[in-house]
Coordinates of C-alpha atoms and ligand atoms in Angstrom, one line a residue:
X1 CA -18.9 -15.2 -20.9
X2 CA -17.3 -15.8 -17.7
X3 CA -14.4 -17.8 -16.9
X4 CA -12.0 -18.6 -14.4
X5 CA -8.2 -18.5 -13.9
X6 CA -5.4 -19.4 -11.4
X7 CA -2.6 -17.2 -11.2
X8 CA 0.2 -17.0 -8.2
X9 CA 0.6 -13.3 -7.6
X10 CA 3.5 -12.4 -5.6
X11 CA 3.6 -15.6 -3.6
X12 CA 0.4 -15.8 -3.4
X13 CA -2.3 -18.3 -5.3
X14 CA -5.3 -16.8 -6.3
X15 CA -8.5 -18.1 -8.2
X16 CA -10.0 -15.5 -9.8
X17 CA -13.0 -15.2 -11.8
X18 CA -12.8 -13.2 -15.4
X19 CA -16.5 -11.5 -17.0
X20 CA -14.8 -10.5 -19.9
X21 CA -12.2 -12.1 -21.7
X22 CA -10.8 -9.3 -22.9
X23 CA -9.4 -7.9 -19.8
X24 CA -5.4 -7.3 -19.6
X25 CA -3.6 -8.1 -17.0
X26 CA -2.6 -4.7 -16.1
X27 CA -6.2 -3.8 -15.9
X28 CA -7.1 -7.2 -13.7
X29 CA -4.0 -6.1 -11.2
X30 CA -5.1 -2.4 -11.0
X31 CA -8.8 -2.5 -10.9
X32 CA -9.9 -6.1 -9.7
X33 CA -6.7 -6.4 -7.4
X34 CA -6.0 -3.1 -5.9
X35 CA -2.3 -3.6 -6.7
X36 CA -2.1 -0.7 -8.1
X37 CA 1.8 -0.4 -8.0
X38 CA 1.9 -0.8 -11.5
X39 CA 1.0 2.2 -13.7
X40 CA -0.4 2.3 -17.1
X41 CA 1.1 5.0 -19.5
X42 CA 0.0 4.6 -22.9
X43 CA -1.8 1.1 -22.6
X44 CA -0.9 0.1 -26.0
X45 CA 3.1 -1.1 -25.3
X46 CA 5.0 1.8 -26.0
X47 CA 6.2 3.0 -22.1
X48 CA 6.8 0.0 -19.9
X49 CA 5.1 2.0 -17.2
X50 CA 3.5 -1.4 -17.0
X51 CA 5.9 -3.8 -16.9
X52 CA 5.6 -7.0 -14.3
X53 CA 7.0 -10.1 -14.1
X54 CA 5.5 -13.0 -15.8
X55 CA 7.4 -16.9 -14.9
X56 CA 10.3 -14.4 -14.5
X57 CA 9.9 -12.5 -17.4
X58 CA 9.5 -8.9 -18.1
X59 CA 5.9 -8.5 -19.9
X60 CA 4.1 -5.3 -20.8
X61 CA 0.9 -6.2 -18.8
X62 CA -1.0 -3.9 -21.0
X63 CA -1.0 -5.6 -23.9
X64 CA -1.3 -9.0 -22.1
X65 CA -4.5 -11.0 -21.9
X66 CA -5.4 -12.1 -18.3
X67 CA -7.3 -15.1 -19.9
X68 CA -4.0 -15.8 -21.1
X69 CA -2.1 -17.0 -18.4
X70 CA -3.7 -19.7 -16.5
X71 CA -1.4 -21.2 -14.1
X72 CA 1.3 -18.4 -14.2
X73 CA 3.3 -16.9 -11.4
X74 CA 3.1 -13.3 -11.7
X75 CA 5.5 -10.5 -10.1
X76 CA 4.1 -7.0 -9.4
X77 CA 6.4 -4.2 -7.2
X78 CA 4.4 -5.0 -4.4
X79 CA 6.1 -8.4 -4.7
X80 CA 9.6 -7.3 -4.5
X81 CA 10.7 -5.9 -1.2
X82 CA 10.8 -8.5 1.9
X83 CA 8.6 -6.6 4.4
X84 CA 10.4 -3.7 5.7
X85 CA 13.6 -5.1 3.4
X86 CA 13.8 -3.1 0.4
X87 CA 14.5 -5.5 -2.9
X88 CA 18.7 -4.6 -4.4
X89 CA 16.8 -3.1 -7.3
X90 CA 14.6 -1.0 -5.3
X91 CA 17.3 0.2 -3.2
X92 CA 20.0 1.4 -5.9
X93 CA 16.9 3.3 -7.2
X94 CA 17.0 5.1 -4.3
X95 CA 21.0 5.5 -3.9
X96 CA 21.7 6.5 -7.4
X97 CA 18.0 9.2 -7.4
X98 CA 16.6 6.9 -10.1
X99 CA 13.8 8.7 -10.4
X100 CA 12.0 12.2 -10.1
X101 CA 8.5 12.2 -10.4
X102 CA 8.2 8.5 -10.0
X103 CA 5.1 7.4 -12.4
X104 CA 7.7 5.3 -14.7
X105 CA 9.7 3.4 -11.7
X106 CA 7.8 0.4 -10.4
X107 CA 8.0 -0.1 -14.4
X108 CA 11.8 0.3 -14.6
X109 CA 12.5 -1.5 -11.5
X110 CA 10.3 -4.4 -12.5
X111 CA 12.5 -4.6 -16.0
X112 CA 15.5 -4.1 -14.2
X113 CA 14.6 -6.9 -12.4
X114 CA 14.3 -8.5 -15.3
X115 CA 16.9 -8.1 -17.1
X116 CA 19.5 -9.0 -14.4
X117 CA 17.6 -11.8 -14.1
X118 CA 18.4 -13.0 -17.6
X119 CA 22.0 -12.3 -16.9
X120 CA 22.2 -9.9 -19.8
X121 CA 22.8 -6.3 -17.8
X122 CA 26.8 -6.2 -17.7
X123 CA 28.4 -3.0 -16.9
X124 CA 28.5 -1.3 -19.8
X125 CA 26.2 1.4 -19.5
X126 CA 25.0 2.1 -23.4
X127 CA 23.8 -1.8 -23.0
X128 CA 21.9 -1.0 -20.3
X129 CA 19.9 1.5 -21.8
X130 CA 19.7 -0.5 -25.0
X131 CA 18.8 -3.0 -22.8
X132 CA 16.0 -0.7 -20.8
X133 CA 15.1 1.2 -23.7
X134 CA 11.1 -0.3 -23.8
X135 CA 10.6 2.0 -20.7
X136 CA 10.8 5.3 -20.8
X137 CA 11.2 8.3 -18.5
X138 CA 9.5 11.5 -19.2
X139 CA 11.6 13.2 -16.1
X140 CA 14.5 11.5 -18.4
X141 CA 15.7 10.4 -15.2
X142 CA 17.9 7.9 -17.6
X143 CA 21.5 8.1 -16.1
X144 CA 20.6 7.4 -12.7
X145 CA 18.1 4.6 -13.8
X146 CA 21.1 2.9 -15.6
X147 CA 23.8 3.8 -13.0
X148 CA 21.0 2.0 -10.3
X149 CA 20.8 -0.9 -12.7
X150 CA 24.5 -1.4 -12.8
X151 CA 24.8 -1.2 -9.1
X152 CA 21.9 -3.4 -8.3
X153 CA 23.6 -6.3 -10.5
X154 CA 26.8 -5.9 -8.7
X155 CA 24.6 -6.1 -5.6
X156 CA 22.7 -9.7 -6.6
X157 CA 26.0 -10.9 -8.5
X158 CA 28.1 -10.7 -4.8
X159 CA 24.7 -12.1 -2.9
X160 CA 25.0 -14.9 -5.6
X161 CA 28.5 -15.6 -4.9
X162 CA 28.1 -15.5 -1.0
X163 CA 25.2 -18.2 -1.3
X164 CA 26.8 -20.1 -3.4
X165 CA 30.0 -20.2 -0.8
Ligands
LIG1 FE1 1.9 -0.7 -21.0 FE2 2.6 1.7 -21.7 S1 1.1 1.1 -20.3 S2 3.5 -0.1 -22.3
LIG2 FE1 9.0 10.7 -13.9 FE2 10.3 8.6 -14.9 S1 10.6 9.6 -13.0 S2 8.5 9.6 -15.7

């Protein structure tokens, strides 16, 4: 059975024809779409290796059905930084060494995103792992992960205040 969706993948629209309606969307981004940013762990929801952002919300894509999401406007890491521009998030990753080997972080960032998007990060930093605690870090590269998210909020939050001026 073959059928077709229409998704909006980092900006872009895309109509894109499904064989099996089983596929998730982390396996339509990785092996259909060649955005392979986004890594699968355990494929069954238990990492957030493959987190992205669906509508604005942080999904595990592995244990989403593509079929699923006709008409949605999906996020991936390729989406965040504006050409050479790195994204805030993406940036205090790299300031506060967020990361060692790297498989888990286009995961955290994407949540990170994500949950300073739903306004719910503060600066408290045992809410912030509470908060991130659906991705994990086998580097347990945690303090600087949380440290990064707590700087990257600071960052949007005074961009939000400029633009708002
Ligand atoms: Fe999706 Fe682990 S690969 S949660
Ligand atoms: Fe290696 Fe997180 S940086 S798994």
């Amino acid at each position: 059975m073959s059928l077709s969706i229409s998704l909006t993948i980092n900006g872009q629209s895309r109509d894109i024809a499904i064989d099996d309606p089983r596929v998730t969307l982390l396996d339509l981004l990785r092996e259909r779409l060649d955005l392979v940013g986004t890594k699968k762990g355990c494929d069954r929801g238990q990492c957030g290796a493959c987190t992205v952002l669906v509508d604005g919300r942080r999904i595990n894509s592995c244990l989403t059905l593509a079929a699923s999401l006709d008409g949605a406007d999906v996020t991936t890491i390729e989406g965040l930084a504006d050409g050479d521009d790195l994204h805030p998030v993406q940036a205090a990753f790299i300031a506060c060494d967020g990361f060692q080997c790297g498989y888990c972080t286009p995961g955290q960032i994407m949540s990170a995103v994500g949950l300073i998007n739903e306004g719910k990060a503060g600066d408290d930093p045992e809410r912030v792992r509470e908060l991130m605690s659906g991705n994990l870090c086998r580097c347990g590269a945690y303090q600087g992960i949380t440290e990064a998210v707590i700087e990257a909020q600071k960052v949007l939050v005074n961009e939000k205040g400029r633009d708002a001026a």
